[in-house]
Amino acid sequence: MEARDIETDLLLVDECDFSTLKEYDMIAVGTYSWDNGELPLEMEDLFEAFEQEDMKHVTTGVFGTGDSFYPYFCGAVDIFRDMLYVQTNLAVTLKVELTPQNDDYLRCEKFCDRLARELVYA
């Protein structure tokens, strides 16, 4: 996002003041999937913060990694996607198999482009 001249803050979930989320125009949530596609424990408070605040004005995207060995590949991304669709202006999602490969970096660029484009039109 910085390459697109968009001011960016990196907020670590275990250090984030969730009450400030509504002050952002755009948020990209990154998560991995736990066990068989479940939300990791450390992401539950963030999930609940999105549900409890008025966030319709915030453009969001969600990305994450998973292992397609499990039947619910990147399930945490899907769980966040469904909630963000209702609670925010969800623009884009991205799923990556385990460790990013070369083609995943292009997909990350497209993710950022889509997120930035939605911000401009929002």
CSV table of N, CA and C in Angstrom, one decimal, residues 4-92:
chain,number,residue,atom,x,y,z
A,4,ARG,N,1.8,2.6,-3.2
A,4,ARG,CA,0.7,3.3,-3.9
A,4,ARG,C,0.5,4.7,-3.2
A,5,ASP,N,1.5,5.1,-2.4
A,5,ASP,CA,1.4,6.4,-1.7
A,5,ASP,C,0.2,6.4,-0.7
A,6,ILE,N,-0.1,5.3,-0.1
A,6,ILE,CA,-1.2,5.3,0.8
A,6,ILE,C,-0.6,5.1,2.2
A,7,GLU,N,-0.9,6.1,3.1
A,7,GLU,CA,-0.3,6.1,4.4
A,7,GLU,C,-0.7,4.8,5.1
A,8,THR,N,0.2,4.1,5.7
A,8,THR,CA,-0.1,2.8,6.2
A,8,THR,C,0.4,2.6,7.7
A,9,ASP,N,-0.4,2.0,8.5
A,9,ASP,CA,-0.1,1.7,9.9
A,9,ASP,C,-0.1,0.2,9.9
A,10,LEU,N,0.9,-0.4,10.5
A,10,LEU,CA,0.9,-1.9,10.8
A,10,LEU,C,0.5,-2.1,12.2
A,11,LEU,N,-0.6,-2.7,12.5
A,11,LEU,CA,-1.2,-2.9,13.8
A,11,LEU,C,-1.1,-4.4,14.1
A,12,LEU,N,-0.4,-4.7,15.1
A,12,LEU,CA,-0.3,-6.1,15.5
A,12,LEU,C,-1.5,-6.4,16.4
A,13,VAL,N,-2.2,-7.5,16.2
A,13,VAL,CA,-3.4,-7.8,16.8
A,13,VAL,C,-3.3,-7.9,18.3
A,14,ASP,N,-2.2,-8.3,18.8
A,14,ASP,CA,-2.0,-8.4,20.3
A,14,ASP,C,-1.6,-7.0,20.9
A,15,GLU,N,-1.4,-6.0,20.1
A,15,GLU,CA,-1.1,-4.7,20.6
A,15,GLU,C,-2.1,-3.6,20.2
A,16,CYS,N,-3.1,-4.0,19.5
A,16,CYS,CA,-4.0,-3.1,18.9
A,16,CYS,C,-5.1,-2.6,19.9
A,17,ASP,N,-5.4,-1.3,19.8
A,17,ASP,CA,-6.5,-0.7,20.5
A,17,ASP,C,-7.7,-0.7,19.6
A,18,PHE,N,-8.6,-1.7,19.8
A,18,PHE,CA,-9.7,-2.0,18.8
A,18,PHE,C,-10.6,-0.8,18.7
A,19,SER,N,-10.7,0.0,19.7
A,19,SER,CA,-11.6,1.2,19.7
A,19,SER,C,-11.2,2.2,18.6
A,20,THR,N,-10.0,2.1,18.1
A,20,THR,CA,-9.5,3.1,17.1
A,20,THR,C,-9.8,2.6,15.6
A,21,LEU,N,-10.3,1.4,15.5
A,21,LEU,CA,-10.5,0.8,14.1
A,21,LEU,C,-11.4,1.7,13.3
A,22,LYS,N,-12.5,2.2,13.9
A,22,LYS,CA,-13.5,3.0,13.2
A,22,LYS,C,-12.9,4.3,12.7
A,23,GLU,N,-11.7,4.7,13.1
A,23,GLU,CA,-11.1,5.9,12.6
A,23,GLU,C,-10.4,5.7,11.3
A,24,TYR,N,-10.2,4.5,10.9
A,24,TYR,CA,-9.5,4.2,9.6
A,24,TYR,C,-10.5,4.2,8.4
A,25,ASP,N,-10.0,4.6,7.3
A,25,ASP,CA,-10.8,4.5,6.0
A,25,ASP,C,-10.7,3.1,5.4
A,26,MET,N,-9.6,2.5,5.6
A,26,MET,CA,-9.3,1.2,5.0
A,26,MET,C,-8.5,0.3,6.0
A,27,ILE,N,-8.9,-1.0,6.1
A,27,ILE,CA,-8.2,-2.0,6.9
A,27,ILE,C,-8.1,-3.3,6.1
A,28,ALA,N,-6.9,-3.8,6.1
A,28,ALA,CA,-6.6,-5.1,5.6
A,28,ALA,C,-6.3,-6.0,6.8
A,29,VAL,N,-7.1,-7.1,6.9
A,29,VAL,CA,-6.9,-8.0,8.0
A,29,VAL,C,-6.2,-9.2,7.5
A,30,GLY,N,-5.1,-9.6,8.2
A,30,GLY,CA,-4.3,-10.8,7.8
A,30,GLY,C,-4.4,-11.8,8.9
A,31,THR,N,-4.7,-13.1,8.5
A,31,THR,CA,-4.9,-14.1,9.5
A,31,THR,C,-4.4,-15.5,8.9
A,32,TYR,N,-4.0,-16.3,9.7
A,32,TYR,CA,-3.9,-17.7,9.3
A,32,TYR,C,-5.1,-18.5,9.8
A,33,SER,N,-5.2,-19.7,9.4
A,33,SER,CA,-6.3,-20.6,9.8
A,33,SER,C,-5.8,-21.6,10.8
A,34,TRP,N,-6.5,-21.9,11.8
A,34,TRP,CA,-6.1,-22.8,12.8
A,34,TRP,C,-6.8,-24.1,12.7
A,35,ASP,N,-6.1,-25.2,12.9
A,35,ASP,CA,-6.7,-26.5,12.9
A,35,ASP,C,-7.4,-26.8,11.6
A,36,ASN,N,-8.7,-27.0,11.6
A,36,ASN,CA,-9.5,-27.3,10.4
A,36,ASN,C,-10.2,-26.0,9.9
A,37,GLY,N,-9.5,-24.9,9.8
A,37,GLY,CA,-10.1,-23.7,9.2
A,37,GLY,C,-10.7,-22.8,10.2
A,38,GLU,N,-10.3,-22.9,11.5
A,38,GLU,CA,-10.9,-22.1,12.5
A,38,GLU,C,-10.1,-20.8,12.7
A,39,LEU,N,-10.8,-19.8,13.3
A,39,LEU,CA,-10.1,-18.5,13.7
A,39,LEU,C,-9.1,-18.8,14.8
A,40,PRO,N,-7.9,-18.3,14.6
A,40,PRO,CA,-6.9,-18.4,15.7
A,40,PRO,C,-7.4,-17.6,17.0
A,41,LEU,N,-7.1,-18.1,18.1
A,41,LEU,CA,-7.6,-17.5,19.4
A,41,LEU,C,-7.3,-16.0,19.4
A,42,GLU,N,-6.0,-15.7,19.0
A,42,GLU,CA,-5.6,-14.3,19.1
A,42,GLU,C,-6.4,-13.3,18.1
A,43,MET,N,-7.2,-13.9,17.2
A,43,MET,CA,-8.0,-13.1,16.3
A,43,MET,C,-9.4,-12.9,16.7
A,44,GLU,N,-9.8,-13.6,17.7
A,44,GLU,CA,-11.2,-13.5,18.2
A,44,GLU,C,-11.7,-12.1,18.7
A,45,ASP,N,-10.8,-11.4,19.4
A,45,ASP,CA,-11.1,-10.1,19.9
A,45,ASP,C,-11.3,-9.1,18.8
A,46,LEU,N,-10.4,-9.2,17.8
A,46,LEU,CA,-10.5,-8.3,16.6
A,46,LEU,C,-11.8,-8.6,15.8
A,47,PHE,N,-12.2,-9.9,15.7
A,47,PHE,CA,-13.4,-10.3,15.0
A,47,PHE,C,-14.6,-9.6,15.7
A,48,GLU,N,-14.6,-9.7,17.1
A,48,GLU,CA,-15.7,-9.2,17.9
A,48,GLU,C,-15.7,-7.6,17.8
A,49,ALA,N,-14.6,-7.0,17.7
A,49,ALA,CA,-14.6,-5.6,17.6
A,49,ALA,C,-15.2,-5.1,16.3
A,50,PHE,N,-15.0,-5.8,15.2
A,50,PHE,CA,-15.7,-5.4,14.0
A,50,PHE,C,-17.2,-5.6,14.1
A,51,GLU,N,-17.6,-6.6,14.8
A,51,GLU,CA,-19.0,-6.9,15.0
A,51,GLU,C,-19.7,-5.8,15.9
A,52,GLN,N,-19.0,-5.3,16.8
A,52,GLN,CA,-19.6,-4.4,17.8
A,52,GLN,C,-19.6,-2.9,17.4
A,53,GLU,N,-18.7,-2.5,16.5
A,53,GLU,CA,-18.6,-1.1,16.1
A,53,GLU,C,-19.4,-0.8,14.8
A,54,ASP,N,-19.7,0.4,14.6
A,54,ASP,CA,-20.3,0.9,13.3
A,54,ASP,C,-19.2,1.1,12.4
A,55,MET,N,-19.0,0.1,11.4
A,55,MET,CA,-17.8,0.1,10.6
A,55,MET,C,-18.2,0.2,9.1
A,56,LYS,N,-19.5,0.5,8.7
A,56,LYS,CA,-19.9,0.5,7.3
A,56,LYS,C,-19.1,1.5,6.5
A,57,HIS,N,-18.5,2.5,7.0
A,57,HIS,CA,-17.7,3.5,6.3
A,57,HIS,C,-16.3,3.0,6.0
A,58,VAL,N,-15.9,1.9,6.6
A,58,VAL,CA,-14.5,1.4,6.4
A,58,VAL,C,-14.4,0.3,5.3
A,59,THR,N,-13.5,0.6,4.3
A,59,THR,CA,-13.3,-0.4,3.3
A,59,THR,C,-12.3,-1.4,3.8
A,60,THR,N,-12.6,-2.7,3.6
A,60,THR,CA,-11.8,-3.8,4.1
A,60,THR,C,-11.4,-4.8,3.1
A,61,GLY,N,-10.4,-5.5,3.4
A,61,GLY,CA,-9.9,-6.7,2.7
A,61,GLY,C,-9.4,-7.7,3.8
A,62,VAL,N,-9.5,-8.9,3.4
A,62,VAL,CA,-8.9,-10.0,4.3
A,62,VAL,C,-8.1,-10.9,3.5
A,63,PHE,N,-6.9,-11.3,4.1
A,63,PHE,CA,-6.0,-12.2,3.5
A,63,PHE,C,-5.5,-13.2,4.5
A,64,GLY,N,-5.0,-14.3,4.0
A,64,GLY,CA,-4.5,-15.2,4.9
A,64,GLY,C,-3.9,-16.5,4.3
A,65,THR,N,-3.3,-17.3,5.1
A,65,THR,CA,-2.6,-18.5,4.7
A,65,THR,C,-3.4,-19.7,5.2
A,66,GLY,N,-3.2,-20.8,4.6
A,66,GLY,CA,-3.8,-22.0,5.0
A,66,GLY,C,-3.1,-23.2,4.3
A,67,ASP,N,-3.6,-24.4,4.7
A,67,ASP,CA,-3.1,-25.6,4.1
A,67,ASP,C,-4.2,-26.4,3.5
A,68,SER,N,-4.1,-26.6,2.2
A,68,SER,CA,-5.2,-27.2,1.5
A,68,SER,C,-5.3,-28.7,1.8
A,69,PHE,N,-4.4,-29.2,2.6
A,69,PHE,CA,-4.6,-30.6,3.1
A,69,PHE,C,-5.9,-30.7,4.0
A,70,TYR,N,-6.2,-29.6,4.6
A,70,TYR,CA,-7.4,-29.7,5.5
A,70,TYR,C,-8.7,-29.4,4.6
A,71,PRO,N,-9.8,-29.9,4.9
A,71,PRO,CA,-11.0,-29.8,4.1
A,71,PRO,C,-11.5,-28.3,4.1
A,72,TYR,N,-11.2,-27.5,5.1
A,72,TYR,CA,-11.7,-26.1,5.1
A,72,TYR,C,-10.5,-25.2,4.9
A,73,PHE,N,-10.0,-25.1,3.7
A,73,PHE,CA,-8.8,-24.4,3.3
A,73,PHE,C,-9.0,-22.9,3.6
A,74,CYS,N,-8.1,-22.3,4.4
A,74,CYS,CA,-8.2,-20.9,4.7
A,74,CYS,C,-9.5,-20.5,5.3
A,75,GLY,N,-10.0,-21.3,6.2
A,75,GLY,CA,-11.4,-21.1,6.8
A,75,GLY,C,-11.5,-19.8,7.6
A,76,ALA,N,-10.4,-19.4,8.2
A,76,ALA,CA,-10.4,-18.1,9.0
A,76,ALA,C,-10.6,-16.9,8.0
A,77,VAL,N,-10.1,-17.0,6.8
A,77,VAL,CA,-10.3,-16.0,5.8
A,77,VAL,C,-11.8,-15.9,5.5
A,78,ASP,N,-12.4,-17.1,5.3
A,78,ASP,CA,-13.8,-17.1,5.0
A,78,ASP,C,-14.7,-16.6,6.1
A,79,ILE,N,-14.3,-17.0,7.3
A,79,ILE,CA,-15.1,-16.5,8.5
A,79,ILE,C,-15.0,-15.0,8.6
A,80,PHE,N,-13.8,-14.4,8.4
A,80,PHE,CA,-13.7,-12.9,8.5
A,80,PHE,C,-14.4,-12.3,7.3
A,81,ARG,N,-14.3,-12.9,6.1
A,81,ARG,CA,-15.0,-12.4,4.9
A,81,ARG,C,-16.5,-12.3,5.1
A,82,ASP,N,-17.1,-13.3,5.6
A,82,ASP,CA,-18.5,-13.3,5.8
A,82,ASP,C,-19.0,-12.2,6.8
A,83,MET,N,-18.2,-12.0,7.8
A,83,MET,CA,-18.6,-11.0,8.8
A,83,MET,C,-18.3,-9.6,8.3
A,84,LEU,N,-17.1,-9.4,7.6
A,84,LEU,CA,-16.8,-8.1,7.1
A,84,LEU,C,-17.7,-7.7,6.0
A,85,TYR,N,-18.3,-8.6,5.2
A,85,TYR,CA,-19.3,-8.3,4.2
A,85,TYR,C,-20.5,-7.6,4.8
A,86,VAL,N,-20.9,-8.1,6.0
A,86,VAL,CA,-22.0,-7.5,6.6
A,86,VAL,C,-21.7,-6.2,7.4
A,87,GLN,N,-20.5,-6.2,8.0
A,87,GLN,CA,-20.2,-5.1,8.9
A,87,GLN,C,-19.5,-3.9,8.3
A,88,THR,N,-18.8,-4.1,7.1
A,88,THR,CA,-18.0,-3.1,6.5
A,88,THR,C,-18.2,-3.1,5.0
A,89,ASN,N,-17.4,-2.3,4.3
A,89,ASN,CA,-17.4,-2.3,2.8
A,89,ASN,C,-16.3,-3.2,2.3
A,90,LEU,N,-16.6,-4.5,2.3
A,90,LEU,CA,-15.6,-5.5,2.0
A,90,LEU,C,-15.3,-5.4,0.5
A,91,ALA,N,-14.0,-5.3,0.2
A,91,ALA,CA,-13.6,-5.1,-1.2
A,91,ALA,C,-12.9,-6.3,-1.8
A,92,VAL,N,-12.2,-7.1,-1.0
A,92,VAL,CA,-11.4,-8.1,-1.6
A,92,VAL,C,-10.9,-9.1,-0.6
